[in-house]
Short mmCIF file of C-alpha atoms in Angstrom, two decimals:
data_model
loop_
_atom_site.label_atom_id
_atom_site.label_comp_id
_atom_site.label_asym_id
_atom_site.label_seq_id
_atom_site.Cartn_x
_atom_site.Cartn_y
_atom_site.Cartn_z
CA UNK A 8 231.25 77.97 131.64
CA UNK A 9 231.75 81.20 134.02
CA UNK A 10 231.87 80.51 137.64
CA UNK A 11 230.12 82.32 139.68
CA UNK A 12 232.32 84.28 142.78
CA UNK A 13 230.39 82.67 145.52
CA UNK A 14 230.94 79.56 143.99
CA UNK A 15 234.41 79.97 143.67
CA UNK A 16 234.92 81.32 147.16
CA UNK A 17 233.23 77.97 148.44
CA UNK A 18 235.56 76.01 146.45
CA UNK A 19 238.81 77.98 146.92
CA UNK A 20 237.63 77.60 151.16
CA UNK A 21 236.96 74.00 150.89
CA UNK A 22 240.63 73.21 149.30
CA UNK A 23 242.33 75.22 152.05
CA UNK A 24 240.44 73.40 154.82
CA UNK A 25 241.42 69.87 153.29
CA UNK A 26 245.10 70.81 152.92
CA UNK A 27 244.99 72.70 156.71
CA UNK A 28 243.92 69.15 157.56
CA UNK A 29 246.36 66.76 155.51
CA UNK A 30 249.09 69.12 156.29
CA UNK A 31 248.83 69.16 160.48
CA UNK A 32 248.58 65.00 159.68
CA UNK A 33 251.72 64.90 157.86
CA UNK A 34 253.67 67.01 160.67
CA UNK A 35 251.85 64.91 163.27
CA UNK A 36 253.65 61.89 161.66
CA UNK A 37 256.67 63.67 160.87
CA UNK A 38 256.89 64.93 164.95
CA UNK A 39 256.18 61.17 165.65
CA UNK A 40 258.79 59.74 162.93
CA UNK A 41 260.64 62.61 164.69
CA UNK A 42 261.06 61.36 168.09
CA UNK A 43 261.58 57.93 166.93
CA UNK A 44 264.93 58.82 165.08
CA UNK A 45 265.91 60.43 167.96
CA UNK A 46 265.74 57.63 170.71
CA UNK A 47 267.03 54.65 169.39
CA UNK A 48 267.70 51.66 170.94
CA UNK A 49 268.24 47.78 169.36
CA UNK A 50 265.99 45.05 170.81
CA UNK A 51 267.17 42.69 172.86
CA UNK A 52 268.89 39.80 170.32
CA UNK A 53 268.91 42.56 167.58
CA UNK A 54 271.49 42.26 164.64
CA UNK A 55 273.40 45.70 164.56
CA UNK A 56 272.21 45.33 160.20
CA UNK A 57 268.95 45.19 161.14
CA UNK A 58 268.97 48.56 163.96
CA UNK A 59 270.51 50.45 160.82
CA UNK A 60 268.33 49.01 158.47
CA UNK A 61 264.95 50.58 160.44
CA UNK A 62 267.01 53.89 161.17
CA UNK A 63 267.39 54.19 157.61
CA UNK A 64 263.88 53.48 157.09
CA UNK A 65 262.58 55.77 159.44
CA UNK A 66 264.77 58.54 157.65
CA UNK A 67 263.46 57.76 154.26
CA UNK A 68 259.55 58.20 155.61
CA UNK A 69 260.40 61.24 156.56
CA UNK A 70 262.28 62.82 153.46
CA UNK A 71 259.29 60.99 151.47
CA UNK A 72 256.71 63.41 153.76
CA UNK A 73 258.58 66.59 153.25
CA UNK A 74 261.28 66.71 155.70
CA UNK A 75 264.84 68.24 154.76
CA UNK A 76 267.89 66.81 156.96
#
Protein backbone atom coordinates (compact mmCIF):
# COMPACT_ATOMS: atom_id res chain seq x y z
CA UNK A 1 0.00 0.00 0.00
CA UNK A 2 1.35 3.59 -1.30
CA UNK A 3 0.68 6.44 0.93
CA UNK A 4 -0.52 9.20 -0.29
CA UNK A 5 1.80 12.72 0.44
CA UNK A 6 -0.97 14.49 2.17
CA UNK A 7 -1.44 11.65 4.19
CA UNK A 8 1.93 11.35 5.11
CA UNK A 9 2.41 15.03 5.82
CA UNK A 10 -0.59 14.68 8.38
CA UNK A 11 1.07 11.87 9.98
CA UNK A 12 4.72 13.02 9.94
CA UNK A 13 2.90 16.64 11.68
CA UNK A 14 0.94 14.76 14.15
CA UNK A 15 4.22 12.77 15.55
CA UNK A 16 6.14 16.03 15.87
CA UNK A 17 3.32 17.74 17.81
CA UNK A 18 3.09 14.67 20.32
CA UNK A 19 6.86 14.56 20.90
CA UNK A 20 6.95 18.80 21.06
CA UNK A 21 4.49 17.94 23.83
CA UNK A 22 6.09 14.87 25.80
CA UNK A 23 9.37 16.50 25.37
CA UNK A 24 8.56 20.23 27.13
CA UNK A 25 6.85 17.59 29.98
CA UNK A 26 9.94 15.75 30.50
CA UNK A 27 12.13 19.09 30.88
CA UNK A 28 9.28 20.51 32.99
CA UNK A 29 10.01 17.57 35.39
CA UNK A 30 13.55 17.52 34.84
CA UNK A 31 13.65 21.70 35.77
CA UNK A 32 11.48 20.59 38.79
CA UNK A 33 13.70 17.37 39.76
CA UNK A 34 16.23 20.16 39.01
CA UNK A 35 15.65 22.54 41.71
CA UNK A 36 14.98 19.88 44.13
CA UNK A 37 18.64 18.47 43.94
CA UNK A 38 19.74 21.70 44.35
CA UNK A 39 18.12 22.82 47.76
CA UNK A 40 18.35 20.18 50.05
CA UNK A 41 17.59 20.11 53.39
CA UNK A 42 16.82 16.86 55.99
CA UNK A 43 13.52 16.98 57.90
CA UNK A 44 13.40 17.61 61.19
CA UNK A 45 14.23 13.91 63.04
CA UNK A 46 15.69 12.80 59.61
CA UNK A 47 18.35 9.92 59.56
CA UNK A 48 21.43 11.35 57.56
CA UNK A 49 20.82 7.40 55.41
CA UNK A 50 17.66 8.36 54.62
CA UNK A 51 18.56 12.43 53.23
CA UNK A 52 21.13 10.45 50.93
CA UNK A 53 18.93 7.83 50.13
CA UNK A 54 16.16 10.51 48.41
CA UNK A 55 19.21 12.58 46.93
CA UNK A 56 20.18 9.57 45.24
CA UNK A 57 16.78 8.99 44.16
CA UNK A 58 16.13 12.21 42.87
CA UNK A 59 19.44 11.80 40.74
CA UNK A 60 18.43 8.52 39.30
CA UNK A 61 14.84 10.15 37.98
CA UNK A 62 16.65 12.37 36.34
CA UNK A 63 19.41 10.26 34.44
CA UNK A 64 16.26 7.83 33.79
CA UNK A 65 14.51 11.14 31.86
CA UNK A 66 17.50 12.08 29.85
CA UNK A 67 19.66 14.13 31.95
CA UNK A 68 23.64 13.81 31.75
CA UNK A 69 25.56 14.90 35.11
Amino acid sequence: MVLNQDMTKDMCNSMKQKYQGSARVNHAYLQALHKEFEAPHMKEGEYVNEYFSQTLTIANKMKENGRQN
